[in-house]
Amino acid sequence: MEFHFGAGDFFAVPLGQANPTPVHFSALSDFSIDIKFEEKKLYGQNQFPIAVQRGKGSIDVKVKNSLVSGAMVNSLFLGTTSTPGQLLTAVNEGGQPTANSYTAANGTTFKTDLGVAYASTAIPLQRVAANPTAGQYTVSAAGVYTFAAGDAQASAGVVVSYTYTVAAGGSTAAITSQAMGTGVQFMGVYTTASVVAGVQKRCTIQLNVCSSPDLKMAAKQDDYMVPEFGVSAYADAAGNVGVVSFAE
């Protein structure tokens, strides 16, 4: 007999590609696999069944990984085109208006205004199309924020929030509405090992064809975000679902 301790490792290899890049879930915090079948029970006149047979089966996997990457999300879940660069967010960037205007620090790649507030009171300002009065502002496509000439609180300082882009340092994948039936397929391999009496014993589960029906990314005030992938396994063209391998 053997026993295992710890979450182990999970690998996903995209299918349908000439040279697929495997994705390693290297910081698992939780892994579970649920293999189950429906039971079909035949009853006669008495209380208990006279025959029980298996019906439809399913294999459902939950993978919680403490580290997440664009490649992991796109190649295993979204399945869209990934481009170099990032969409970033500036949150409460401190600004000191000059001549009633302030240019965002990342104005050259400014994308979307997310609001303005007075630095001294945190009271939000109202965005208008033109000619702002006290408590209002306008913003241009180049990230130039303009305030009322007589707005003393704005002149004293503001905080602005917005999105902007950078050309390098990451990747961006589009979330698109694709045709029904469109999805990503991959082979999943889970492995865990423990040392028993000085000998390493490893368990490996290979699932030949998988898809991910759900991705959860939950944040907490005093904890880490641990994304959770749902994985469903099914049979390949030859009718094989996978293998389970133990040391003993």
CSV table of C-alpha atoms in Angstrom, one decimal, residues 7-185:
chain,number,residue,atom,x,y,z
A,7,ALA,CA,-1.5,18.7,-3.7
A,8,GLY,CA,0.9,17.3,-6.3
A,9,ASP,CA,1.3,18.7,-9.9
A,10,PHE,CA,-1.0,19.0,-12.8
A,11,PHE,CA,0.0,19.3,-16.5
A,12,ALA,CA,-2.2,20.2,-19.5
A,13,VAL,CA,-1.1,19.6,-23.1
A,14,PRO,CA,-3.2,21.4,-25.7
A,15,LEU,CA,-4.5,19.1,-28.4
A,16,GLY,CA,-4.8,19.7,-32.2
A,17,GLN,CA,-1.5,21.6,-32.4
A,18,ALA,CA,1.6,20.5,-34.2
A,19,ASN,CA,3.9,21.7,-31.4
A,20,PRO,CA,1.8,22.2,-28.3
A,21,THR,CA,3.3,24.1,-25.4
A,22,PRO,CA,2.5,22.2,-22.1
A,23,VAL,CA,1.1,24.2,-19.2
A,24,HIS,CA,2.4,23.2,-15.7
A,25,PHE,CA,0.2,24.0,-12.8
A,26,SER,CA,3.2,24.2,-10.5
A,27,ALA,CA,1.6,25.8,-7.4
A,28,LEU,CA,-1.4,23.6,-6.7
A,29,SER,CA,-3.2,24.3,-3.5
A,30,ASP,CA,-6.1,21.9,-4.2
A,31,PHE,CA,-6.8,19.0,-6.6
A,32,SER,CA,-9.8,16.7,-6.7
A,33,ILE,CA,-11.1,14.2,-9.2
A,34,ASP,CA,-14.6,12.9,-9.1
A,35,ILE,CA,-15.3,9.7,-11.1
A,36,LYS,CA,-18.9,8.6,-10.9
A,37,PHE,CA,-21.6,6.7,-12.7
A,38,GLU,CA,-25.4,6.8,-12.7
A,39,GLU,CA,-27.0,3.7,-11.2
A,40,LYS,CA,-29.9,2.1,-12.9
A,41,LYS,CA,-32.0,0.0,-10.5
A,42,LEU,CA,-34.5,-2.6,-11.5
A,43,TYR,CA,-37.3,-3.1,-9.0
A,44,GLY,CA,-40.0,-5.8,-8.8
A,45,GLN,CA,-42.7,-5.9,-6.1
A,46,ASN,CA,-40.4,-5.6,-3.2
A,47,GLN,CA,-38.5,-2.7,-1.6
A,48,PHE,CA,-35.0,-3.4,-2.8
A,49,PRO,CA,-33.8,-3.7,-6.4
A,50,ILE,CA,-33.3,-7.0,-8.0
A,51,ALA,CA,-30.6,-5.7,-10.4
A,52,VAL,CA,-28.3,-2.7,-10.5
A,53,GLN,CA,-26.3,-1.6,-13.5
A,54,ARG,CA,-24.1,1.3,-14.3
A,55,GLY,CA,-25.5,4.0,-16.6
A,56,LYS,CA,-23.8,7.2,-17.8
A,57,GLY,CA,-20.4,8.1,-16.3
A,58,SER,CA,-18.5,11.3,-15.8
A,59,ILE,CA,-15.1,12.5,-14.6
A,60,ASP,CA,-14.9,16.0,-13.2
A,61,VAL,CA,-11.7,17.6,-11.9
A,62,LYS,CA,-11.2,20.7,-9.8
A,63,VAL,CA,-7.7,22.3,-9.9
A,64,LYS,CA,-6.8,25.3,-7.7
A,65,ASN,CA,-3.5,26.8,-8.6
A,66,SER,CA,-1.9,29.7,-6.7
A,67,LEU,CA,-0.1,31.1,-9.8
A,68,VAL,CA,-1.9,32.1,-13.0
A,69,SER,CA,-0.6,33.2,-16.4
A,70,GLY,CA,-2.0,34.4,-19.6
A,71,ALA,CA,-0.9,31.3,-21.4
A,72,MET,CA,-2.7,29.1,-18.8
A,73,VAL,CA,-6.0,31.0,-19.2
A,74,ASN,CA,-5.9,31.4,-23.0
A,75,SER,CA,-4.6,28.1,-24.2
A,76,LEU,CA,-6.7,26.0,-21.8
A,77,PHE,CA,-9.9,28.1,-21.4
A,78,LEU,CA,-10.5,31.0,-23.8
A,79,GLY,CA,-8.8,29.6,-26.9
A,80,THR,CA,-8.6,32.9,-28.7
A,81,THR,CA,-5.7,34.8,-30.2
A,82,SER,CA,-3.1,36.1,-27.7
A,83,THR,CA,-1.1,39.3,-28.5
A,84,PRO,CA,2.0,40.7,-26.8
A,85,GLY,CA,1.4,43.5,-24.4
A,86,GLN,CA,-0.9,44.3,-21.5
A,87,LEU,CA,-3.9,46.3,-20.5
A,88,LEU,CA,-3.0,47.9,-17.2
A,89,THR,CA,-4.9,50.0,-14.6
A,90,ALA,CA,-3.8,53.1,-12.8
A,91,VAL,CA,-5.7,53.4,-9.5
A,92,ASN,CA,-5.9,56.7,-7.7
A,93,GLU,CA,-2.9,58.2,-9.5
A,94,GLY,CA,-2.1,61.5,-7.6
A,95,GLY,CA,-2.2,64.5,-9.9
A,96,GLN,CA,-1.5,68.2,-9.4
A,97,PRO,CA,-3.4,70.2,-12.1
A,98,THR,CA,-1.6,73.0,-13.8
A,99,ALA,CA,-3.7,75.7,-15.5
A,100,ASN,CA,-6.8,73.6,-14.6
A,101,SER,CA,-5.5,70.5,-16.4
A,102,TYR,CA,-3.6,67.3,-15.6
A,103,THR,CA,-2.2,64.8,-18.0
A,104,ALA,CA,-2.2,61.2,-17.0
A,105,ALA,CA,1.3,59.7,-16.4
A,106,ASN,CA,0.4,57.1,-19.1
A,107,GLY,CA,-1.4,59.4,-21.4
A,108,THR,CA,0.4,58.3,-24.5
A,109,THR,CA,-1.4,54.9,-24.3
A,110,PHE,CA,-4.5,56.0,-22.5
A,111,LYS,CA,-7.6,53.8,-23.0
A,112,THR,CA,-10.5,54.3,-20.6
A,113,ASP,CA,-11.3,56.8,-17.9
A,114,LEU,CA,-12.3,55.2,-14.6
A,115,GLY,CA,-13.0,58.3,-12.6
A,116,VAL,CA,-11.6,61.3,-10.7
A,117,ALA,CA,-11.9,62.3,-7.0
A,118,TYR,CA,-10.6,65.2,-4.9
A,119,ALA,CA,-7.3,64.2,-3.2
A,120,SER,CA,-8.2,65.9,0.1
A,121,THR,CA,-11.8,64.6,0.5
A,122,ALA,CA,-12.1,61.5,-1.8
A,123,ILE,CA,-15.3,63.0,-3.1
A,124,PRO,CA,-15.8,61.9,-6.8
A,125,LEU,CA,-16.2,64.4,-9.6
A,126,GLN,CA,-18.7,64.3,-12.4
A,127,ARG,CA,-17.5,63.8,-16.0
A,128,VAL,CA,-19.0,66.1,-18.6
A,129,ALA,CA,-18.5,66.6,-22.3
A,130,ALA,CA,-17.2,70.2,-22.1
A,131,ASN,CA,-17.0,73.4,-20.0
A,132,PRO,CA,-16.7,71.8,-16.5
A,133,THR,CA,-17.9,73.7,-13.5
A,134,ALA,CA,-16.8,73.1,-9.9
A,135,GLY,CA,-17.1,69.3,-9.1
A,136,GLN,CA,-16.9,68.4,-12.8
A,137,TYR,CA,-14.1,67.4,-15.3
A,138,THR,CA,-13.5,66.5,-18.9
A,139,VAL,CA,-11.0,64.0,-20.3
A,140,SER,CA,-9.5,63.7,-23.8
A,141,ALA,CA,-8.4,60.6,-25.7
A,142,ALA,CA,-4.8,61.5,-24.8
A,143,GLY,CA,-5.6,61.3,-21.1
A,144,VAL,CA,-5.7,65.1,-20.4
A,145,TYR,CA,-8.1,65.9,-17.5
A,146,THR,CA,-9.5,69.4,-17.4
A,147,PHE,CA,-11.2,71.0,-14.4
A,148,ALA,CA,-13.1,74.3,-13.7
A,149,ALA,CA,-10.9,77.3,-13.4
A,150,GLY,CA,-12.5,78.2,-10.1
A,151,ASP,CA,-12.4,74.7,-8.6
A,152,ALA,CA,-10.0,75.2,-5.6
A,153,GLN,CA,-10.2,71.6,-4.5
A,154,ALA,CA,-9.2,70.4,-7.9
A,155,SER,CA,-6.3,72.8,-8.0
A,156,ALA,CA,-5.2,71.5,-4.7
A,157,GLY,CA,-4.9,68.0,-6.1
A,158,VAL,CA,-6.9,65.1,-7.6
A,159,VAL,CA,-6.6,61.3,-7.9
A,160,VAL,CA,-7.4,59.8,-11.3
A,161,SER,CA,-8.0,56.2,-12.3
A,162,TYR,CA,-7.8,54.8,-15.9
A,163,THR,CA,-6.7,52.0,-18.1
A,164,TYR,CA,-3.8,52.1,-20.4
A,165,THR,CA,-1.7,49.7,-22.6
A,166,VAL,CA,1.9,48.7,-22.7
A,167,ALA,CA,3.5,47.0,-25.7
A,168,ALA,CA,5.7,44.4,-23.8
A,169,GLY,CA,5.9,42.5,-20.5
A,170,GLY,CA,2.9,40.3,-20.9
A,171,SER,CA,0.1,39.0,-23.2
A,172,THR,CA,-3.5,39.9,-23.8
A,173,ALA,CA,-6.2,37.5,-24.9
A,174,ALA,CA,-9.6,38.6,-26.2
A,175,ILE,CA,-12.9,37.2,-24.8
A,176,THR,CA,-15.1,36.7,-27.7
A,177,SER,CA,-18.6,35.3,-28.4
A,178,GLN,CA,-17.8,32.2,-30.4
A,179,ALA,CA,-20.1,29.7,-32.1
A,180,MET,CA,-21.7,27.0,-29.9
A,181,GLY,CA,-19.5,23.9,-29.7
A,182,THR,CA,-16.3,26.0,-29.9
A,183,GLY,CA,-13.8,25.1,-27.1
A,184,VAL,CA,-10.3,24.1,-26.1
A,185,GLN,CA,-9.2,20.4,-25.7
